[in-house]
CSV table of C-alpha atoms and ligand atoms in Angstrom, one decimal:
chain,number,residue,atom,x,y,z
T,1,UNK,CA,-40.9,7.8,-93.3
T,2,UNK,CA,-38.2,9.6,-94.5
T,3,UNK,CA,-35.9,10.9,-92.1
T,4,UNK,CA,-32.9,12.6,-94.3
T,5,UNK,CA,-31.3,15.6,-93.2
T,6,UNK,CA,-33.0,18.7,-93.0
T,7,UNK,CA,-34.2,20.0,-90.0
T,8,UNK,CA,-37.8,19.8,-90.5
T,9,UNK,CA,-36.8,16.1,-91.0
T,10,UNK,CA,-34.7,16.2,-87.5
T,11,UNK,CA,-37.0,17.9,-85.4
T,12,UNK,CA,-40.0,15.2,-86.6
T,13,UNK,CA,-38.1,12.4,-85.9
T,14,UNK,CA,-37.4,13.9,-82.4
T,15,UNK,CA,-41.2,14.0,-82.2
T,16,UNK,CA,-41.5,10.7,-83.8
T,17,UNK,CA,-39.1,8.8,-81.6
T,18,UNK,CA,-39.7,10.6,-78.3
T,19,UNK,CA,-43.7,8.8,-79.1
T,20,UNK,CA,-42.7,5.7,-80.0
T,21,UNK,CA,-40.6,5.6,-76.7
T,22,UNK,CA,-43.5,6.0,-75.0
T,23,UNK,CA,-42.9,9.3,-73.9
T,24,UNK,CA,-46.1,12.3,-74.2
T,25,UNK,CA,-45.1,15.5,-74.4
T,26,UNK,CA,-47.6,16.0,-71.8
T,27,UNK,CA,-46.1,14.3,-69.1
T,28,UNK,CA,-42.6,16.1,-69.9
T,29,UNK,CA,-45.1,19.3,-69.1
T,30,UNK,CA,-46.1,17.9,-66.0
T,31,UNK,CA,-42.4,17.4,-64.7
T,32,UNK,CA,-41.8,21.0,-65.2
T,33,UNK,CA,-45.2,22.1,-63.0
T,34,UNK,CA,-43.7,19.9,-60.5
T,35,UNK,CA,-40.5,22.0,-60.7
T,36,UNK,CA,-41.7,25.3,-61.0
T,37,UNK,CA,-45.1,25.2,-59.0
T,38,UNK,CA,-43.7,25.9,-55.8
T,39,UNK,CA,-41.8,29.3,-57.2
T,40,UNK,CA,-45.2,30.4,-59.5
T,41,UNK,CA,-47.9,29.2,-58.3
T,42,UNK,CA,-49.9,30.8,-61.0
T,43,UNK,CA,-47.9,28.8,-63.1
T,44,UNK,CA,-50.4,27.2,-66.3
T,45,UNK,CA,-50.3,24.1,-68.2
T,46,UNK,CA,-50.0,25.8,-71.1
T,47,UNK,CA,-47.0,27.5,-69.9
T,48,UNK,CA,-45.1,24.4,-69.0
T,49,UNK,CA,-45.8,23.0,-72.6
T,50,UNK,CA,-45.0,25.8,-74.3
T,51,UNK,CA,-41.3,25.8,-72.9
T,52,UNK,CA,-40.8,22.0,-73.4
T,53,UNK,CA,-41.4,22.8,-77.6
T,54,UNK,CA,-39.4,25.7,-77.5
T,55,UNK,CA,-37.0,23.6,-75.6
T,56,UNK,CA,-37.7,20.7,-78.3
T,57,UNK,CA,-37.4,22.8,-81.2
T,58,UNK,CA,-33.8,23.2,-80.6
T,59,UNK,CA,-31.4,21.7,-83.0
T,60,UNK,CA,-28.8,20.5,-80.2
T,61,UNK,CA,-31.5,19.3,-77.8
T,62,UNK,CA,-33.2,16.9,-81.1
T,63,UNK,CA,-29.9,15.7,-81.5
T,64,UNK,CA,-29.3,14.4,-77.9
T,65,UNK,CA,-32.9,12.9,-77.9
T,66,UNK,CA,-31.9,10.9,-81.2
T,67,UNK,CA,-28.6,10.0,-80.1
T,68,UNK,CA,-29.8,9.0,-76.9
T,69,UNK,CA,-32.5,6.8,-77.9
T,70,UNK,CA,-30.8,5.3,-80.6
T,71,UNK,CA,-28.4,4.1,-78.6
T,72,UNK,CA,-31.3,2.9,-76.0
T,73,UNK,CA,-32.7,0.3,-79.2
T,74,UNK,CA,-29.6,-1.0,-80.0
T,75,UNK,CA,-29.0,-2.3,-76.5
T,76,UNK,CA,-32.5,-3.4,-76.7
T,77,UNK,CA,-31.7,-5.3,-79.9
T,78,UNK,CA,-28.8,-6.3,-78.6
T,79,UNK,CA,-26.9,-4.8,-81.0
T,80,UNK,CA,-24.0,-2.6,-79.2
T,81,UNK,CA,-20.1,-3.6,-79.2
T,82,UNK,CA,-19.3,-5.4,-76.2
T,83,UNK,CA,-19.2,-4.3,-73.2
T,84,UNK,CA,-21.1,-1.5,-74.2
T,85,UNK,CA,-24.1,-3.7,-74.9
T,86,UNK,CA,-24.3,-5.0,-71.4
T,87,UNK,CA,-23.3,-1.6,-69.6
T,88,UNK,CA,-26.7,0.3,-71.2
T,89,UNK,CA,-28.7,-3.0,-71.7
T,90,UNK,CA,-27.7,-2.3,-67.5
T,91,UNK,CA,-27.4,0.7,-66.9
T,92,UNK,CA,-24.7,0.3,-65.2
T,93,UNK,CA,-24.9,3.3,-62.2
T,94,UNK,CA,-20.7,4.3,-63.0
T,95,UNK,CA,-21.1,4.6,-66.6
T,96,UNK,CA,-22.6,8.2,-66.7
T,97,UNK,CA,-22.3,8.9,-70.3
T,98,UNK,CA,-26.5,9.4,-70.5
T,99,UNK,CA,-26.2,11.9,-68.2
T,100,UNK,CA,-23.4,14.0,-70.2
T,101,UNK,CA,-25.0,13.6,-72.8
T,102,UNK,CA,-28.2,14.9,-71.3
T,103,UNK,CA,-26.5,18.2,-69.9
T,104,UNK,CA,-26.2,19.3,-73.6
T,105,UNK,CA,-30.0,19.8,-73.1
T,106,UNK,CA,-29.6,21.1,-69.5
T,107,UNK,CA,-27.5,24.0,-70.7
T,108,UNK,CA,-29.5,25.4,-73.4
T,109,UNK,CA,-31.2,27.7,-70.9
T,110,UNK,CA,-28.3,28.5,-69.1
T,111,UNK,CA,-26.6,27.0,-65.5
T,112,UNK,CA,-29.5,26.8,-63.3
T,113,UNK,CA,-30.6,23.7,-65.3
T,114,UNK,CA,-28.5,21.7,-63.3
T,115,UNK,CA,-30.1,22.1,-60.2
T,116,UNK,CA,-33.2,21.2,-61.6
T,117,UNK,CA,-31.7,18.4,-63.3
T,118,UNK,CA,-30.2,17.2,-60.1
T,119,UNK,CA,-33.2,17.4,-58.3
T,120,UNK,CA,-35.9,15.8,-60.8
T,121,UNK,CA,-33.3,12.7,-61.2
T,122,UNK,CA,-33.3,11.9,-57.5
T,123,UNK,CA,-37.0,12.3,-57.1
T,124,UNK,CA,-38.1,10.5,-60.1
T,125,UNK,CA,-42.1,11.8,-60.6
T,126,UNK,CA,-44.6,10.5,-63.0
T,127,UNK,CA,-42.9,9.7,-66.3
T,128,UNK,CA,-39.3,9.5,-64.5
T,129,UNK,CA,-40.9,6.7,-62.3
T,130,UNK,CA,-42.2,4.4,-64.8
T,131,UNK,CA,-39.2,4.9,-67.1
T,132,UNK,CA,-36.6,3.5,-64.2
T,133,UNK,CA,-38.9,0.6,-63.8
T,134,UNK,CA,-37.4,-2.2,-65.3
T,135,UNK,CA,-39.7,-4.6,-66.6
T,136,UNK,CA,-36.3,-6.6,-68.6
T,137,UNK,CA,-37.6,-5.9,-71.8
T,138,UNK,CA,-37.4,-2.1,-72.6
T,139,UNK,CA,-33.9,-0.1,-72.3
T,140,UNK,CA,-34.0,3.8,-71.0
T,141,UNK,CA,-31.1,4.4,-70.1
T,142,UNK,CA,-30.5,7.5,-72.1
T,143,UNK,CA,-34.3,8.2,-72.1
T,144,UNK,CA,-35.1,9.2,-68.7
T,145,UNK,CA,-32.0,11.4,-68.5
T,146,UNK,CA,-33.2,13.2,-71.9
T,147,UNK,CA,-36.6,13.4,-70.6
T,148,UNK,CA,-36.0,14.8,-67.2
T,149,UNK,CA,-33.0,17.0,-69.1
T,150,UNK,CA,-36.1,18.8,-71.3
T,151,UNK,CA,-38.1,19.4,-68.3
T,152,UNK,CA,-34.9,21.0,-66.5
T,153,UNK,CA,-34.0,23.0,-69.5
T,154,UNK,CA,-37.7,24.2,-69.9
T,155,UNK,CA,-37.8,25.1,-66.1
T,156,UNK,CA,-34.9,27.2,-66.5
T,157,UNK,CA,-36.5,29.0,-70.0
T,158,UNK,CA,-39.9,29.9,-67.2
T,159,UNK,CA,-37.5,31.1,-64.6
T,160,UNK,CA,-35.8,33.5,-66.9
T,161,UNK,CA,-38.8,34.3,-68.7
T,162,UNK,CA,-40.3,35.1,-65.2
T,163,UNK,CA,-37.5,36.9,-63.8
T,164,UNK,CA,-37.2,39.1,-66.9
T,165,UNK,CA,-40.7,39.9,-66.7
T,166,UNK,CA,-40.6,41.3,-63.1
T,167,UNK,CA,-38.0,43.1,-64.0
T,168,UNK,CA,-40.1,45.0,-66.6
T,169,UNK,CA,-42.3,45.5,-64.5
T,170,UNK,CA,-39.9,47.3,-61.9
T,171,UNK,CA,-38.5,49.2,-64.4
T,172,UNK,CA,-42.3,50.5,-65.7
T,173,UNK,CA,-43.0,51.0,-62.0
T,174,UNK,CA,-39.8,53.3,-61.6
T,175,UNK,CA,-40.2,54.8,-64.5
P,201,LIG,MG1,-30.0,7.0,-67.2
């Protein structure tokens, strides 16, 4: 396929690489129910999924993703610089670049991404779990920091949708 630079171009490859990783959009969705479910619970499907394209539609977020799973193939392939090559062929816990990287996602919906960040990295459900399995063939190190960085970003896109909403809604009833 060709992948030259235009940003219909970009934000396919996001879509394409995100699939070949293994990664369905779907389960990116589900992350963000887990996150959310407890504050709406009439929280839809449709909803969560909505937020992670909007979120994925985003210039700066597609670039992460590509730069992040690049990176991820090349260790795979064995193909980084020493040391990087064994530090993300490891992912070596002090090296923390895949998680800066990752909060250029977390911030496109503002600060409160981090929380939800924070929190979906130490609990690690459904897609989080299986990508932090290490079989010692595939590399994710930047992958499951993207991934749970999209859910966080499109939890914090619901939350300000939601809070905006109510706040209409206060204002019609004052009104
Ligand atoms: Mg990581």
């Amino acid at each position: 396929m060709d992948y030259s630079l235009n940003s219909r171009s970009v934000a396919e490859a996001t879509e394409h690489w995100l699939r070949r990783r293994g990664v369905d959009k779907r389960e990116i969705g589900e992350l963000v129910m887990f996150l959310q479910k407890e504050y709406y619970p009439g929280l839809t499907m449709e909803e969560c999924m909505d937020s992670v394209e909007r979120v994925l539609s985003k210039r700066e977020v597609q670039n992460a993703v590509l730069t992040g799973i690049q990176l991820d193939v090349l260790a795979e392939e064995g193909k980084l610089f020493a040391p990087l090559q064994d530090i993300v062929l490891n992912d070596e816990g002090l090296y923390g670049c895949d998680e800066v990287l990752s909060l250029s996602i977390v911030n496109v919906y503002g600060s409160i991404g981090y929380t939800n960040f924070g929190y979906i990295d130490k609990m690690k459900p459904g897609i989080l779990k299986r990508l932090n399995e290490k079989n010692g063939k595939d590399v994710h190190t930047f992958l499951d920091d993207i991934v749970g960085a999209v859910a966080a970003a499109a939890s914090s896109r619901i939350a300000h949708r939601k809070q905006a909403e109510k706040e209409t809604d206060e204002y019609v009833d004052e009104a």
